[in-house]
Coordinates of C-alpha atoms and ligand atoms in Angstrom, one line a residue:
Chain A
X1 CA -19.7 10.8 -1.5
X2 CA -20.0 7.7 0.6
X3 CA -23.0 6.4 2.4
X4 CA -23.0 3.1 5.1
X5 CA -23.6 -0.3 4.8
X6 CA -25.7 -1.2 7.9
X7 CA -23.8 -2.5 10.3
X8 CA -24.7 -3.1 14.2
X9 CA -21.6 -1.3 15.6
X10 CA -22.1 1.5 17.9
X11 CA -22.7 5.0 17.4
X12 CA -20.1 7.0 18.4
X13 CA -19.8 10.5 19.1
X14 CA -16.8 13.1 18.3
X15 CA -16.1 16.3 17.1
X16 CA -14.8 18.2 14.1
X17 CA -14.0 21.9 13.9
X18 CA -16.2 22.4 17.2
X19 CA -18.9 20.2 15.6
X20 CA -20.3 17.5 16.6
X21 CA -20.6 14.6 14.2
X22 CA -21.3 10.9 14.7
X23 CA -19.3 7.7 13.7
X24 CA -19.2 4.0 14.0
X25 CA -17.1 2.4 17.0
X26 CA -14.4 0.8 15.1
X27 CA -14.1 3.2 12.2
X28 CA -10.5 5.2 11.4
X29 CA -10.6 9.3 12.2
X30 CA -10.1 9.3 8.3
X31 CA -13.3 7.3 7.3
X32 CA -15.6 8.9 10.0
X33 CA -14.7 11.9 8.6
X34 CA -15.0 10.5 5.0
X35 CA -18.2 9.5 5.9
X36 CA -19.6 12.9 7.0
X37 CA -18.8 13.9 3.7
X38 CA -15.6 15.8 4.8
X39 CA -12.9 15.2 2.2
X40 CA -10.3 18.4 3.2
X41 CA -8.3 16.9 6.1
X42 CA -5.5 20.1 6.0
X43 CA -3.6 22.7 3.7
X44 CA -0.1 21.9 2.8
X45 CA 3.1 23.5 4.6
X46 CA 4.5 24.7 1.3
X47 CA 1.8 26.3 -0.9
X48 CA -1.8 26.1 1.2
X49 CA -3.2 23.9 -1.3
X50 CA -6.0 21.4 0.1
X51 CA -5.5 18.0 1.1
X52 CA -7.5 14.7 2.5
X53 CA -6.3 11.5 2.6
X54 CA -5.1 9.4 -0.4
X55 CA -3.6 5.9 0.6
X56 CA -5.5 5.5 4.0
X57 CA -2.9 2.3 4.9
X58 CA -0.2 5.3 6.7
X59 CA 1.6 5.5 3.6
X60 CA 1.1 9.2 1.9
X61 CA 0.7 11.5 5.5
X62 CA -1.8 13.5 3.4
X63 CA -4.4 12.9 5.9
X64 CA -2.6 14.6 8.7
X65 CA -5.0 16.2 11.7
X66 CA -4.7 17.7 15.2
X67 CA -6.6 15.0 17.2
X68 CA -7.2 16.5 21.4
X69 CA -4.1 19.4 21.1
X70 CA -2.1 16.7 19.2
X71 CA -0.8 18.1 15.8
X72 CA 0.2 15.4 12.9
X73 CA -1.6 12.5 13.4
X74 CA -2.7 10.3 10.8
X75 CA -6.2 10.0 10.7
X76 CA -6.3 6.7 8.8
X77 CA -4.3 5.3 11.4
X78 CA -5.9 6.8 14.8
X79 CA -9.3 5.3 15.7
X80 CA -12.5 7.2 16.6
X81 CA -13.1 7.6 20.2
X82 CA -16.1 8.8 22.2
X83 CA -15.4 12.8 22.4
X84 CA -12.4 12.8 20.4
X85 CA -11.7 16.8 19.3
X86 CA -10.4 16.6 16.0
X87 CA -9.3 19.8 13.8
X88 CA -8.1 20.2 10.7
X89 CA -4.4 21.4 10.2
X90 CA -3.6 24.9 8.2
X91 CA -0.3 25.6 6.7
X92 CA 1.9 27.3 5.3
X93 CA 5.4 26.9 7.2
X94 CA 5.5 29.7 9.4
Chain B
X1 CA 15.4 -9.9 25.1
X2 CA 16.3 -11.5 21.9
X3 CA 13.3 -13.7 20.6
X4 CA 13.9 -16.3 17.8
X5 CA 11.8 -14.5 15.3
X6 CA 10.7 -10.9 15.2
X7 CA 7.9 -10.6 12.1
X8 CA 6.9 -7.3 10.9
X9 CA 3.4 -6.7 9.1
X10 CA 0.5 -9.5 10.0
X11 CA -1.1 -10.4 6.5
X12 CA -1.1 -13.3 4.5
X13 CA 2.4 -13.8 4.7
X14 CA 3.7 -12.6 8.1
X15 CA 0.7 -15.0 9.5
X16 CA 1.5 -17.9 7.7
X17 CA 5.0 -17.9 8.9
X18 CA 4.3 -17.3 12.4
X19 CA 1.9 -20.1 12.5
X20 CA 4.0 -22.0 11.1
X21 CA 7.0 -21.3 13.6
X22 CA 5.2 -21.3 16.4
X23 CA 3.7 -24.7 15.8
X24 CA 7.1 -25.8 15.5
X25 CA 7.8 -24.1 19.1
X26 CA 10.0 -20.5 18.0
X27 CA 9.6 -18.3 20.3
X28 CA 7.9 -15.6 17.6
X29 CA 6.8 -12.1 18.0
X30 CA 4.4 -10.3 15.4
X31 CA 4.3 -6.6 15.0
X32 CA 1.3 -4.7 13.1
X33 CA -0.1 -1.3 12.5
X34 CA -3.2 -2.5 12.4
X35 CA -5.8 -2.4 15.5
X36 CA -6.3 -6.2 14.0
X37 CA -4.9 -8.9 11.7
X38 CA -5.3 -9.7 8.1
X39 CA -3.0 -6.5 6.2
X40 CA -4.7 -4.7 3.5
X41 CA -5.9 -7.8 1.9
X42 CA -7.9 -9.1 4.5
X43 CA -8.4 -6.0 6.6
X44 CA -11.1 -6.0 8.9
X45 CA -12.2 -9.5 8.1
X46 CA -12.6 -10.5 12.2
X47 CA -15.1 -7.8 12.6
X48 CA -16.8 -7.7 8.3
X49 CA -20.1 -9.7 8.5
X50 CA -21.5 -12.6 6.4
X51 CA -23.2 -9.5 3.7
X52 CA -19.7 -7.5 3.7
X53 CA -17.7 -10.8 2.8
X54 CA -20.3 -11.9 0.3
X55 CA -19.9 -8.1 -1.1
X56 CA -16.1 -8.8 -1.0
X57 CA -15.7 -12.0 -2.0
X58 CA -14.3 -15.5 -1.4
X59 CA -10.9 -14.4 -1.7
X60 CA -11.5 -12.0 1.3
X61 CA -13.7 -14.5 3.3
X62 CA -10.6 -17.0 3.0
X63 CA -8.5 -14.7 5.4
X64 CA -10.9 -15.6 8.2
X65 CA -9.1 -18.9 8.6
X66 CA -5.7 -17.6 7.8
X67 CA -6.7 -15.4 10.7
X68 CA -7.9 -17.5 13.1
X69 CA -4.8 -20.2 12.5
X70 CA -2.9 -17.1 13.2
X71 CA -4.7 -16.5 16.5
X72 CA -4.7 -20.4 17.5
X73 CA -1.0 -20.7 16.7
X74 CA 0.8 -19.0 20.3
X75 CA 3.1 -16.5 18.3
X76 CA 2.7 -12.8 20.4
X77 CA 1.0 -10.6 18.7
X78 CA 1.2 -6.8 19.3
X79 CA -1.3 -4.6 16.9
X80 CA -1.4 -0.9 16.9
X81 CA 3.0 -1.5 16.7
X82 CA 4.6 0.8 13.7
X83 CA 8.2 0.0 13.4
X84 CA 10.4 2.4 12.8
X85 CA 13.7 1.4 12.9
X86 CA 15.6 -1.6 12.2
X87 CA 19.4 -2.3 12.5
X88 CA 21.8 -4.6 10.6
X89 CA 22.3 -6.2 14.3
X90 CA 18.2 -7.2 13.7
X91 CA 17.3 -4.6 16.4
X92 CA 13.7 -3.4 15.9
X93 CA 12.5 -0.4 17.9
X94 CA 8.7 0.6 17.5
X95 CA 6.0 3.1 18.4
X96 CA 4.1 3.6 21.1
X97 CA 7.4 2.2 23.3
X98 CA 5.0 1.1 26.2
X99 CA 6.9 -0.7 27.5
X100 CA 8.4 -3.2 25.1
X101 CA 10.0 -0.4 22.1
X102 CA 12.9 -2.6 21.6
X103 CA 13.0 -6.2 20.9
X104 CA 15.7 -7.9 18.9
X105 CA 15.7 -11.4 17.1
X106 CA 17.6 -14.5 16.1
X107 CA 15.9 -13.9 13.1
X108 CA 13.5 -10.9 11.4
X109 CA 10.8 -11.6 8.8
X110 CA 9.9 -8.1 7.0
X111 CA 6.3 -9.0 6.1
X112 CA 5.1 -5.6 5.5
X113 CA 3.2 -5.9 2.0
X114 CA 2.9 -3.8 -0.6
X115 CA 1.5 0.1 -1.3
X116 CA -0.7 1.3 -4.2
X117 CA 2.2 2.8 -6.9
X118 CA 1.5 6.6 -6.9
X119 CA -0.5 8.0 -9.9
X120 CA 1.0 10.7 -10.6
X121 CA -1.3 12.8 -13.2
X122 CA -2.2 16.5 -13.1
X123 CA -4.7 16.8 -10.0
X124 CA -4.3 13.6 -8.1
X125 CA -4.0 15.8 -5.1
X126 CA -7.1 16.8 -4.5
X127 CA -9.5 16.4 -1.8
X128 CA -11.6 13.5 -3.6
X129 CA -8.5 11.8 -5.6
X130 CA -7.6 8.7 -3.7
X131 CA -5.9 5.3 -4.3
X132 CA -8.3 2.8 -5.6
X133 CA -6.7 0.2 -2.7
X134 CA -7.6 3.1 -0.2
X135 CA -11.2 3.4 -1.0
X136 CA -11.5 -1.2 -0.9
X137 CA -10.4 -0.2 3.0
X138 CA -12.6 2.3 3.6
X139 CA -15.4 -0.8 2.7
X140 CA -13.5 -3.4 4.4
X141 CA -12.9 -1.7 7.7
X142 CA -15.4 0.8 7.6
X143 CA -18.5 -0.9 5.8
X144 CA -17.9 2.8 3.9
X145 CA -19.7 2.8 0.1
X146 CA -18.5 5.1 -2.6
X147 CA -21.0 6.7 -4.3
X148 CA -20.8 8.3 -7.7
X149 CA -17.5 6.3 -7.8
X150 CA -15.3 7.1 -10.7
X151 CA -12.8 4.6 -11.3
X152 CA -9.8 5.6 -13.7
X153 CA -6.0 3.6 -13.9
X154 CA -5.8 -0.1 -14.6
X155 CA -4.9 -3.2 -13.3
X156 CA -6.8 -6.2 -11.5
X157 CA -8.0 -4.3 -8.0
X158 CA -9.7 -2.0 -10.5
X159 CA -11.9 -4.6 -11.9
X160 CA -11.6 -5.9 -8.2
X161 CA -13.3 -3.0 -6.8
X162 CA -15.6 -2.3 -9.6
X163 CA -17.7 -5.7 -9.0
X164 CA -17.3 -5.4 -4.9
X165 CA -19.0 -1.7 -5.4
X166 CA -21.9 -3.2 -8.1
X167 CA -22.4 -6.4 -5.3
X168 CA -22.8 -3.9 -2.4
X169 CA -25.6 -2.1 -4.6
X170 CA -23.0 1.5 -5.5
X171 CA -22.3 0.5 -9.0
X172 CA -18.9 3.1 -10.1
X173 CA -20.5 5.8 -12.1
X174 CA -17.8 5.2 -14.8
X175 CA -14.6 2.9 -15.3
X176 CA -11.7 5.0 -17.4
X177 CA -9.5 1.7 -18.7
X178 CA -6.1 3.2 -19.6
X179 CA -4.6 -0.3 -20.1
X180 CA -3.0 0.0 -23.2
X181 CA -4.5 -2.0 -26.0
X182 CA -1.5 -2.5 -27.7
X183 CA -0.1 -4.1 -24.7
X184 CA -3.0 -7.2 -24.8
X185 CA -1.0 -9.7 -27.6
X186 CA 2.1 -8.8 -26.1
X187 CA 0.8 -10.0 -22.6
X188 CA -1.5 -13.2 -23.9
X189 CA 2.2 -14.6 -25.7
X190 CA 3.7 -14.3 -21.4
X191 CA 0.5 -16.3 -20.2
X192 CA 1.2 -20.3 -19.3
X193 CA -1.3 -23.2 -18.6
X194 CA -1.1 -22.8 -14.6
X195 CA -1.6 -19.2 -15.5
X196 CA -5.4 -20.0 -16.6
X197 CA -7.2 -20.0 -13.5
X198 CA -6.3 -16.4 -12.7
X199 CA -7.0 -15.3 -16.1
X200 CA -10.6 -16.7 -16.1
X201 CA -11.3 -15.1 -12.9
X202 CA -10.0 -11.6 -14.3
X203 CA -12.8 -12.4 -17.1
X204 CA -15.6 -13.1 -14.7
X205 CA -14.7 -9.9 -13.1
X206 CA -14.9 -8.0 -16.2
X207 CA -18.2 -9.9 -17.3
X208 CA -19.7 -8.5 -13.9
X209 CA -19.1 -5.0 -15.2
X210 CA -20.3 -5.0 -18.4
X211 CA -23.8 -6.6 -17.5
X212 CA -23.8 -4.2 -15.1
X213 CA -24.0 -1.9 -17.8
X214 CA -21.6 0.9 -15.8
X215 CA -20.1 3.3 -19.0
X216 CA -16.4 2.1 -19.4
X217 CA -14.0 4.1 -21.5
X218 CA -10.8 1.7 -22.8
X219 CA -7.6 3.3 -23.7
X220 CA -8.0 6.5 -21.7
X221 CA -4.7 8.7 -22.1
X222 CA -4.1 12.2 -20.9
X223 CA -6.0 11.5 -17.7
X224 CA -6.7 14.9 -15.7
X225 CA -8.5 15.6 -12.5
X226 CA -10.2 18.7 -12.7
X227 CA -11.0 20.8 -9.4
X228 CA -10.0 23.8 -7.1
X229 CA -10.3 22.7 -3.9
X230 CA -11.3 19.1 -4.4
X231 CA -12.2 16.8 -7.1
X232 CA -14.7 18.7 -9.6
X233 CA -14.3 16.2 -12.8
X234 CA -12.3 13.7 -14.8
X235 CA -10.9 14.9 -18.4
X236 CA -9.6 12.2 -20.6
X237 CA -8.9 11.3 -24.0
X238 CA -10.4 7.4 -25.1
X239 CA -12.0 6.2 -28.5
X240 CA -10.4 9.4 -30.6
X241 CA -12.1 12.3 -28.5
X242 CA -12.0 14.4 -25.1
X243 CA -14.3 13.5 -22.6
X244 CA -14.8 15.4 -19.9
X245 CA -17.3 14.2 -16.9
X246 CA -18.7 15.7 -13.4
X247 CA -16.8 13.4 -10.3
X248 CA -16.4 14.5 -6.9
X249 CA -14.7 10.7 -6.1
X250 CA -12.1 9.3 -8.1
X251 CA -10.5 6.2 -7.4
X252 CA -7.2 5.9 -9.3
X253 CA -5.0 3.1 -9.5
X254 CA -1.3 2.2 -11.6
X255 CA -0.7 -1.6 -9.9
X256 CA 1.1 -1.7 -6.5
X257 CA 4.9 -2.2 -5.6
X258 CA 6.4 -3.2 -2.6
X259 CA 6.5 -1.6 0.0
X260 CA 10.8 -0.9 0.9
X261 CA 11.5 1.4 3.7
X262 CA 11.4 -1.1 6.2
X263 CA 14.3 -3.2 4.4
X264 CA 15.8 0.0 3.0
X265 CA 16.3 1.3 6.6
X266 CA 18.1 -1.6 7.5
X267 CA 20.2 -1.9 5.2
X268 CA 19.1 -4.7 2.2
X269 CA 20.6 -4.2 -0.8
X270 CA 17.4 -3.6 -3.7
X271 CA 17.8 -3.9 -7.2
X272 CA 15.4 -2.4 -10.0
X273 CA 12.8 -5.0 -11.5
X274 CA 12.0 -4.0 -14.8
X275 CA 9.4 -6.3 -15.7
X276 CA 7.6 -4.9 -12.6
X277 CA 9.1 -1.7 -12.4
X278 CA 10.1 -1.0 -9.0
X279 CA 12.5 -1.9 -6.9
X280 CA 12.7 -4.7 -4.7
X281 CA 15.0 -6.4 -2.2
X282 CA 17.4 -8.9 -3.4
X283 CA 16.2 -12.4 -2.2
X284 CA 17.4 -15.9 -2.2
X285 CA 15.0 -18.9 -2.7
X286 CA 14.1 -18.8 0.9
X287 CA 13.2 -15.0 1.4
X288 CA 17.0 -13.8 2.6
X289 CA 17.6 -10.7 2.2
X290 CA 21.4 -9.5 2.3
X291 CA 21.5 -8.8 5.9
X292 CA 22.2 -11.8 7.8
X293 CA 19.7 -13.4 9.8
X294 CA 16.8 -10.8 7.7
X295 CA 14.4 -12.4 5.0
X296 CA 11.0 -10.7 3.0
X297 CA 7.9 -12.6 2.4
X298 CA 5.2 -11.4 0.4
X299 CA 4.7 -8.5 -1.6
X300 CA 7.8 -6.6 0.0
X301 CA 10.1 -9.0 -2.1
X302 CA 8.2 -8.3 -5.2
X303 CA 4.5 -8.1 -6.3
X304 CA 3.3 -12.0 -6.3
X305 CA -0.3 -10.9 -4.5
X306 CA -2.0 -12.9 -1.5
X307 CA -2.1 -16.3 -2.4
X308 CA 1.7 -16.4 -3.5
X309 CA 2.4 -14.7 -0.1
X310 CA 1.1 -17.2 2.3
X311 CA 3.6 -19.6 0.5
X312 CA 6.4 -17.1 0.3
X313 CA 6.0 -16.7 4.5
X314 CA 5.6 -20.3 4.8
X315 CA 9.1 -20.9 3.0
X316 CA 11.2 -18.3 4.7
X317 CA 9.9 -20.1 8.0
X318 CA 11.0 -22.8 6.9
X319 CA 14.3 -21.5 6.5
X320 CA 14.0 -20.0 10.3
X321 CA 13.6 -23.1 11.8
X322 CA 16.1 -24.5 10.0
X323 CA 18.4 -21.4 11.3
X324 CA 17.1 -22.0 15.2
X325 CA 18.1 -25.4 13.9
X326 CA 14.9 -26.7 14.5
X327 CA 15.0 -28.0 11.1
X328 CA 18.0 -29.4 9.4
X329 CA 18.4 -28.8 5.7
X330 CA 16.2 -31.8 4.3
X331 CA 13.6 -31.7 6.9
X332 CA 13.3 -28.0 5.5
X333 CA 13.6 -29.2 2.2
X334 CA 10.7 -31.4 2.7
X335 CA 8.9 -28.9 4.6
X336 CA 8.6 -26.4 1.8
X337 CA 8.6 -28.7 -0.9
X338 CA 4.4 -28.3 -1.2
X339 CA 4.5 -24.5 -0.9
X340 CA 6.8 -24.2 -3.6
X341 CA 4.5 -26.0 -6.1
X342 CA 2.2 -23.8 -4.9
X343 CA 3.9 -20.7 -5.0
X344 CA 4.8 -21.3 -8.9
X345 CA 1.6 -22.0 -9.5
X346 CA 0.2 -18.4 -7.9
X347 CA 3.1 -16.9 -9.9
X348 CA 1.9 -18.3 -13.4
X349 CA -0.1 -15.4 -14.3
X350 CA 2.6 -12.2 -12.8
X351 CA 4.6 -12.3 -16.3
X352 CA 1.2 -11.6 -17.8
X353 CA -0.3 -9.0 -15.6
X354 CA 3.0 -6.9 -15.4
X355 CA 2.9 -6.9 -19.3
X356 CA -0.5 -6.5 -19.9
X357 CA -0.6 -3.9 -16.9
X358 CA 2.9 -1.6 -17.3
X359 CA 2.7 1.5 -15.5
X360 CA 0.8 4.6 -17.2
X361 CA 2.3 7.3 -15.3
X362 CA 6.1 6.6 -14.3
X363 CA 7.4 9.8 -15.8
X364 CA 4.7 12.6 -15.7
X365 CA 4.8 16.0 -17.4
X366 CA 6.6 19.1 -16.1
X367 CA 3.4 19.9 -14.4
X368 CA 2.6 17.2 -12.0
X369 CA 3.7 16.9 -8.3
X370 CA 5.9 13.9 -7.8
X371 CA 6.4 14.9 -4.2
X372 CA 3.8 15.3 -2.8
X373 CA 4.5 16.4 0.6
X374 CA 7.0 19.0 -0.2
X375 CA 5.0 19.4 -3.5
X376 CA 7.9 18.9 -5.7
X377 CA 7.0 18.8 -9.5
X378 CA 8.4 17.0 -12.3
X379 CA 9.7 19.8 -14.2
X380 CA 11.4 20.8 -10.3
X381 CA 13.4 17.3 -11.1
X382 CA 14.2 18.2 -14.6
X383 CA 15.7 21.5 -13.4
X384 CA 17.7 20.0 -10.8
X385 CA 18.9 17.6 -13.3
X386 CA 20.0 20.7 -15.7
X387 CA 21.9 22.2 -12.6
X388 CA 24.0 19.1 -12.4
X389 CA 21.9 16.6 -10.2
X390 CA 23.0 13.1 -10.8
X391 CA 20.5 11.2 -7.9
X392 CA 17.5 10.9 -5.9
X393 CA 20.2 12.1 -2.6
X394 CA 20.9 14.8 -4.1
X395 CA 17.4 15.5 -5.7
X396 CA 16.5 16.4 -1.8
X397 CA 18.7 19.1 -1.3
X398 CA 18.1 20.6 -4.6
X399 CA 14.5 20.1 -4.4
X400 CA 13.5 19.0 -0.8
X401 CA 11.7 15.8 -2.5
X402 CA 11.0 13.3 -0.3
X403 CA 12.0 15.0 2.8
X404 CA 8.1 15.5 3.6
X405 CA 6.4 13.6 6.2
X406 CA 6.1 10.6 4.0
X407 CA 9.5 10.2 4.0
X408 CA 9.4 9.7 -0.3
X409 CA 7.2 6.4 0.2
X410 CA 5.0 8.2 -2.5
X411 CA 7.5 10.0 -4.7
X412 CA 10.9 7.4 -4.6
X413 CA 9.6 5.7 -7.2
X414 CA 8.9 8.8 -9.3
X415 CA 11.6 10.5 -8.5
X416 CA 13.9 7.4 -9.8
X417 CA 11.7 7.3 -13.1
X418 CA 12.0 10.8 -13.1
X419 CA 15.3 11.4 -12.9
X420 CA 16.6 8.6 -14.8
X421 CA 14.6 9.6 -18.0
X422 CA 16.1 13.3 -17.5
X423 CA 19.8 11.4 -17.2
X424 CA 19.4 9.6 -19.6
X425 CA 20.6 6.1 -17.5
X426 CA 18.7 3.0 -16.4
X427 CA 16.9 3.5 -13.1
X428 CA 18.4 0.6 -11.3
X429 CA 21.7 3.0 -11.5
X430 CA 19.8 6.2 -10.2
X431 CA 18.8 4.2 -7.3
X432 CA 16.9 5.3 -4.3
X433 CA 17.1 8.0 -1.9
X434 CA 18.7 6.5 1.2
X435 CA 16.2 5.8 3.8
X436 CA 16.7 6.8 7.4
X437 CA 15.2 6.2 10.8
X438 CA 12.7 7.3 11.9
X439 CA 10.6 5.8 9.6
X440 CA 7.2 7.0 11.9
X441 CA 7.4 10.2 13.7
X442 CA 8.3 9.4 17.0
X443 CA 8.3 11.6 20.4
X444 CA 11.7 13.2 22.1
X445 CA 11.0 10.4 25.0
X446 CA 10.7 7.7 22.3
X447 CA 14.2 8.6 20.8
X448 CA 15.9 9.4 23.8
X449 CA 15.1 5.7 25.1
X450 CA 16.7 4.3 22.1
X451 CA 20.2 6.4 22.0
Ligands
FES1 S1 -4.5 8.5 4.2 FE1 -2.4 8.0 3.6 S2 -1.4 8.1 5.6 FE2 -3.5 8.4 6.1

């Protein structure tokens, strides 16, 4: 889906669904994930249906995650930190 | 405490007019989402090396001096600020609050850009469909390349995008054109002398691709992406046949408009554009919007693109000096007088590019989500319309569009198109849904601090 450029930044380590994966000091939750090949950020509140992010400028909200306990935060606008727990987000509306 | 010049958004035009005023000694504050200056355009460019700019082009590597102008100049600059309210008394409150959530100015500069206009078409909401702009930031800020890349939509940052991908060595697998070809006389009879330049660039770019040999379908219609939990393929109709390929990235992209709901929220008066179609704020000359002491630069007042936008910031701060009475109305006369040779000159080619370039989606089939948050579909509009609805206001509380989390930045536009098509009126008197604070989720602690 998307490989790297080289680039010297820093390897930087987080984790997604319990797993660990690695990203680049610097880059957006959305684009580390992205890059791990991950493209479903979340289900939708209404119907369930499967969601990543669209815009990733913090336009759309489609790339909405729990980052450390912290529900609805938009991954193209959070960056990556070292040990950063990240999960995906499940609807329906309860 | 009241500062002379609150500026919202720090790209091309939002730095160009706080260098400027704070050269001429305003006492200038710049707010930005961003962890860094530049906006979309030239996102990243502190941190992108001498091979990303080359991959991106001299147009990018321009912002670097833009940039560091910006840095030099003494206006404050606060990144990692979203805004999300401002009042008619030019109060601006923002997110995180630590510490300084409220300032209010003499003067505000909205500066905030534009979005991508949404695509609506049947499956742009899968995992794998995203805006052709989003994808250029994943390679500005993220040195990310798309691979297998199919681009479908039209419009420059297509082309754009296609030669940035081939220079980083992840040529698009395929280019689906649906500029209509009908459209290209039409267009060619809007284009004026000053207007060549741009048009001989747009030429290079498309001379890139096709010695690149990448397959590139023209006049694509009935554009479909195909996929159950994410992007499977691209179904489209070009040259008198279906086609139907294997994608798991699709870039699309319809154009951009500006973006509003900063100037909606407080309080500007828009009118519909029809050239460009899509609202924006009505201006005077020098950027004022119709709140006093408020003015838009750049692509929030209407698409003009980057270059026109350092001009357009430069001219509204020109203006605020002149209301600090800094300047008085010659000296700002004379001020401007070069950017606005300029700016006519970067707007020579828009009457062009909107014709050649109209939207290909504004009102989609019953099928499609316009909303898509609440995931609200067109025929949902329709229905609403049948059972009496005259409005995008109303259209929320018969169909709960735009009341997602996006507060209708991706569906207003729709929902206008939408509607007005199903009424039967212009869209200009449908209007907008109103826009209300917040316009970024904020905490309890956040709110109660501002009440
Ligand atoms: S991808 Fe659109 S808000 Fe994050």
């Amino acid at each position: 889906m998307f490989s790297r450029r080289d680039d010297p930044r820093a390897i930087c380590r987080f984790i997604f669904e319990g797993q660990p994966l690695e990203a680049k000091a610097g880059d957006s939750v959305a684009a580390a994930l992205l890059a791990a090949g991950i493209t479903q950020f979340r289900t939708t509140p209404a119907t369930g249906a499967p969601r990543g992010p669209w815009c990733l400028m913090g336009v759309c909200f489609d790339c909405l995650v729990d980052i450390d306990g912290q529900a609805n935060r938009q991954a193209c606008q959070v960056t990556v930190a070292e040990g950063m727990a990240v999960r995906r987000m499940y609807g329906p509306r309860p | 405490m009241t500062h002379d010049c609150v500026i919202v958004g720090a790209g091309p035009a939002g730095m160009a007019a706080a260098s400027l005023l704070a050269r001429h000694g305003a006492d200038v504050v710049v707010l930005d989402e961003q962890p860094a200056p530049g906006g979309q355009i030239w996102r990243g460019i502190e941190a992108a090396d001498a091979g990303l700019r080359a991959v991106l082009g001299g147009e990018y590597a321009a912002g670097a001096a833009a940039v560091a102008e910006f840095r030099a100049s003494g206006a404050s600059y606060r990144p990692g600020q979203s805004v999300w309210n401002i009042t008619p008394e030019l109060d601006v409150w923002t997110t995180p609050a630590d510490g300084a959530g409220h300032l209010r100015g003499r003067t505000v500069l909205l500066a905030v850009g534009a979005m991508e206009r949404p695509v609506p078409i049947p499956g742009w909401t899968l995992p794998g469909a995203m805006g052709a702009g989003g994808v250029q930031i994943l390679l500005k800020s993220a040195n990310l390349l798309p691979q297998g890349l199919v681009l479908a939509g039209q419009g420059p940052l297509l082309y754009q995008l296609a030669t940035q991908c081939i220079a980083a060595g992840a040529p698009p697998a395929a280019i689906l054109d649906a500029a209509r070809p009908a459209d290209v006389w039409p267009a060619l009879r809007l284009l004026r002398p000053a207007a060549l330049p741009y048009l001989h660039k747009g030429l290079l770019l498309q001379g890139t691709i096709r010695a690149a040999g990448i397959p590139w379908y023209r006049g694509v219609t009935r554009l479909r992406l195909l996929g159950g939990d994410a992007v499977a393929g691209v179904r489209f109709h070009s040259g008198g046949q279906d086609t139907e390929i294997a994608a798991n990235l699709v870039a699309l992209h319809d154009g951009v408009i500006p973006a509003q709901h900063a100037a909606r929220v407080a309080g500007c008066t828009h009118r519909w554009d029809a050239a460009q179609a899509c609202f924006h704020p009505v201006l005077d000359a020098w950027g004022s919007a119709t709140v006093p002491g408020l003015l838009v630069a750049g692509d929030a007042g209407g698409i003009g693109g980057a270059a026109a936008a350092v001009h357009q910031g430069r001219i509204a701060a020109a203006d605020i000096l002149r209301r600090l009475g800094r300047l008085d109305e010659a000296g700002r006369d004379r001020l401007a007088a070069a950017d606005r040779r300029a700016l006519a000159r970067h707007l020579a080619i828009r009457p062009f590019l909107d014709r050649r370039y109209r939207p290909i989606a504004l009102v989609p089939d019953d099928s499609v989500t316009v909303c898509r948050c609440e995931e609200v579909t067109a025929a949902d509009l329709r229905a609403a319309v049948a059972m009496g609805c005259q409005g995008p206001n109303q259209a929320k509380s018969f169909t709960r569009a735009g009341m997602g989390p996006c507060q209708g930045r991706m569906c207003g536009t729709t929902v206008t198109t939408v509607l007005a098509a199903a009424l039967g009126r212009p869209p200009g008197d449908v209007g907008h849904a109103r826009v209300r604070p917040p316009l970024k989720p904020i905490t309890v602690g956040e709110l109660a601090e501002a009440t």
